[in-house]
mmCIF file of C-alpha atoms in Angstrom:
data_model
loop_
_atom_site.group_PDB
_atom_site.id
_atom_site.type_symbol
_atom_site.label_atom_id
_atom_site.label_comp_id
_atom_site.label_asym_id
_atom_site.label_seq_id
_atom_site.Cartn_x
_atom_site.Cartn_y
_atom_site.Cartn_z
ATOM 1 C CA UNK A 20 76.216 99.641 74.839
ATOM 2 C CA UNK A 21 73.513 102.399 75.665
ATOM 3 C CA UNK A 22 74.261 104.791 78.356
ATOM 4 C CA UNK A 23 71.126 103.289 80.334
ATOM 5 C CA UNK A 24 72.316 99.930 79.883
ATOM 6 C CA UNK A 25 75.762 100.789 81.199
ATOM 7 C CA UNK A 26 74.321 103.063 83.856
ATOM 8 C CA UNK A 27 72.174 99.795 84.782
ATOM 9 C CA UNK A 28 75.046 97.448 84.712
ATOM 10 C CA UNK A 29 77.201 100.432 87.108
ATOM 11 C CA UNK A 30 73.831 100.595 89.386
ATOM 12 C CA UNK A 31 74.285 96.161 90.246
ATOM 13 C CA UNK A 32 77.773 96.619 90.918
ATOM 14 C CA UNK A 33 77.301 99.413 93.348
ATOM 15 C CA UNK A 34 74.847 97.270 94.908
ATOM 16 C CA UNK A 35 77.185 93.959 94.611
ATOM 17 C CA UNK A 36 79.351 96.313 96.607
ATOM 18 C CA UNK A 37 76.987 97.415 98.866
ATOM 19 C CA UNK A 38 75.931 93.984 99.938
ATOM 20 C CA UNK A 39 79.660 92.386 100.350
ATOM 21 C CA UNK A 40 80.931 95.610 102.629
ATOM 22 C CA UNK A 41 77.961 95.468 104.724
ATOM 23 C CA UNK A 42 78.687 91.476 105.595
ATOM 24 C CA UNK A 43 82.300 93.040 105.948
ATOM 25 C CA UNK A 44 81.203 95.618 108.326
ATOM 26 C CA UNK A 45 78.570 92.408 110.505
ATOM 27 C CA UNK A 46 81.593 90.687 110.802
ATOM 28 C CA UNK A 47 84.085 93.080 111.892
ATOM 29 C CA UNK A 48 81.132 94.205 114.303
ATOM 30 C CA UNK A 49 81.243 90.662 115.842
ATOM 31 C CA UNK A 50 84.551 90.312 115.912
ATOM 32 C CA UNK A 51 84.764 93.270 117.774
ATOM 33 C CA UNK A 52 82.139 92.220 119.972
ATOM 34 C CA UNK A 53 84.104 89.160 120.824
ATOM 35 C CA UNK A 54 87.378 90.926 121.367
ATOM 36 C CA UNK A 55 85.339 93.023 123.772
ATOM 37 C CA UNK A 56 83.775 89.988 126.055
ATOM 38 C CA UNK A 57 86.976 88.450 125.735
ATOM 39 C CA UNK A 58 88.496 91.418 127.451
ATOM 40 C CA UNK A 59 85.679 91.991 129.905
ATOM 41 C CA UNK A 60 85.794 88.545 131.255
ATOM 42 C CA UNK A 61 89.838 89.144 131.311
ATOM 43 C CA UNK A 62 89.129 91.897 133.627
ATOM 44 C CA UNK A 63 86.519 90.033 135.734
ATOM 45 C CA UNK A 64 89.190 87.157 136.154
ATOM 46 C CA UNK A 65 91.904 89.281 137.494
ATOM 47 C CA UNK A 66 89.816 91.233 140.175
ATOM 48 C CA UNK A 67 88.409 87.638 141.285
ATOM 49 C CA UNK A 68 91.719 86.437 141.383
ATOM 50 C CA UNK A 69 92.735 89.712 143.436
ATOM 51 C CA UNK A 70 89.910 88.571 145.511
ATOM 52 C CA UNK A 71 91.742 85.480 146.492
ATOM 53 C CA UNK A 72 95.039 86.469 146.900
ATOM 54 C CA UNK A 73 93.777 88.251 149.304
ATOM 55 C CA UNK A 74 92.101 85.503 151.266
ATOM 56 C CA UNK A 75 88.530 86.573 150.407
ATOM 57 C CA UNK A 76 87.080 83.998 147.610
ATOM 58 C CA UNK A 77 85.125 82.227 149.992
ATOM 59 C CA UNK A 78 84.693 84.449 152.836
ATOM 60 C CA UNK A 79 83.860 87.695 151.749
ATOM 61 C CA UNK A 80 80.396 89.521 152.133
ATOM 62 C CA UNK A 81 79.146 90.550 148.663
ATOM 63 C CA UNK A 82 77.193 93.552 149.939
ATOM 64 C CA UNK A 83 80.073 94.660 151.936
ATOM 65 C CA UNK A 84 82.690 93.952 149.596
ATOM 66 C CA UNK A 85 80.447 96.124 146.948
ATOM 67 C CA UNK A 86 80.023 98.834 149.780
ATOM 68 C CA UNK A 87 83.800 99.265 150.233
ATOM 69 C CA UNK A 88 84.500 99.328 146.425
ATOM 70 C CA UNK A 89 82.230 102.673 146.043
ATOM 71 C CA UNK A 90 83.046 104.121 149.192
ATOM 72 C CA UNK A 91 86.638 103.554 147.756
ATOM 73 C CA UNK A 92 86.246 104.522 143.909
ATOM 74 C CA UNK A 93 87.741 107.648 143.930
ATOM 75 C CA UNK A 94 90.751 106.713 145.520
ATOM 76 C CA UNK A 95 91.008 103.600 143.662
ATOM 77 C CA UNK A 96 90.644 104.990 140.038
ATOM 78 C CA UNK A 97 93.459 107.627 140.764
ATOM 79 C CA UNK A 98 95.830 104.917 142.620
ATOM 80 C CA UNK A 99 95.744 102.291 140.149
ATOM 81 C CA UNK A 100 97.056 103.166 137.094
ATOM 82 C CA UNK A 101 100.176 104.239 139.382
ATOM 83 C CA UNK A 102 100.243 100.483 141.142
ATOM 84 C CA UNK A 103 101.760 97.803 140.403
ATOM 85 C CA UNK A 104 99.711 94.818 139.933
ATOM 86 C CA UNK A 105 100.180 92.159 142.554
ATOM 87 C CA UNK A 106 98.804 89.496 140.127
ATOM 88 C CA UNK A 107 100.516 88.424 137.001
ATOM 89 C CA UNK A 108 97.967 87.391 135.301
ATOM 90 C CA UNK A 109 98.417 85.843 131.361
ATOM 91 C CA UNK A 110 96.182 84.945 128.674
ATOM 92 C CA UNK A 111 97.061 82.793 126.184
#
């Protein structure tokens, strides 16, 4: 076999490769995008449940609720890795 033969043959499988890791890569990439909703909707769950343990779900002011969550941010972010969480919440 000729070098440019060869070289031609090397050239398709590169590009064979090319082709299969890049659907490799699009489906990690939407796996990971799935993992991520997954785990954003986990985290919307448990601060909705939070809301009604505490009594709020269907009595709560959205605007004020929102106003007291950034008036509280600060103190909230630096208090609640240290908390424990009153929910137990599980996913299956």
């Amino acid at each position: 076999m000729s070098q440019y033969q060869e070289d031609k043959r090397r050239l398709a499988s590169l590009k064979q490769e090319i082709k299969i890791t890049e659907n490799q890569l699009f489906r990690t990439e939407k796996d990971l995008e799935r993992v991520q909703s997954k785990v954003r909707l986990e985290k919307l769950i448990r601060v909705g449940l939070i809301v009604e343990q505490a009594g709020l779900l269907d009595t709560y002011s959205e605007y004020d609720l929102y106003l007291l969550l950034i008036q509280n941010r600060d103190y909230l972010q630096k208090t609640s890795s240290k908390m424990v969480s009153p929910i137990q919440f599980h996913t299956t």
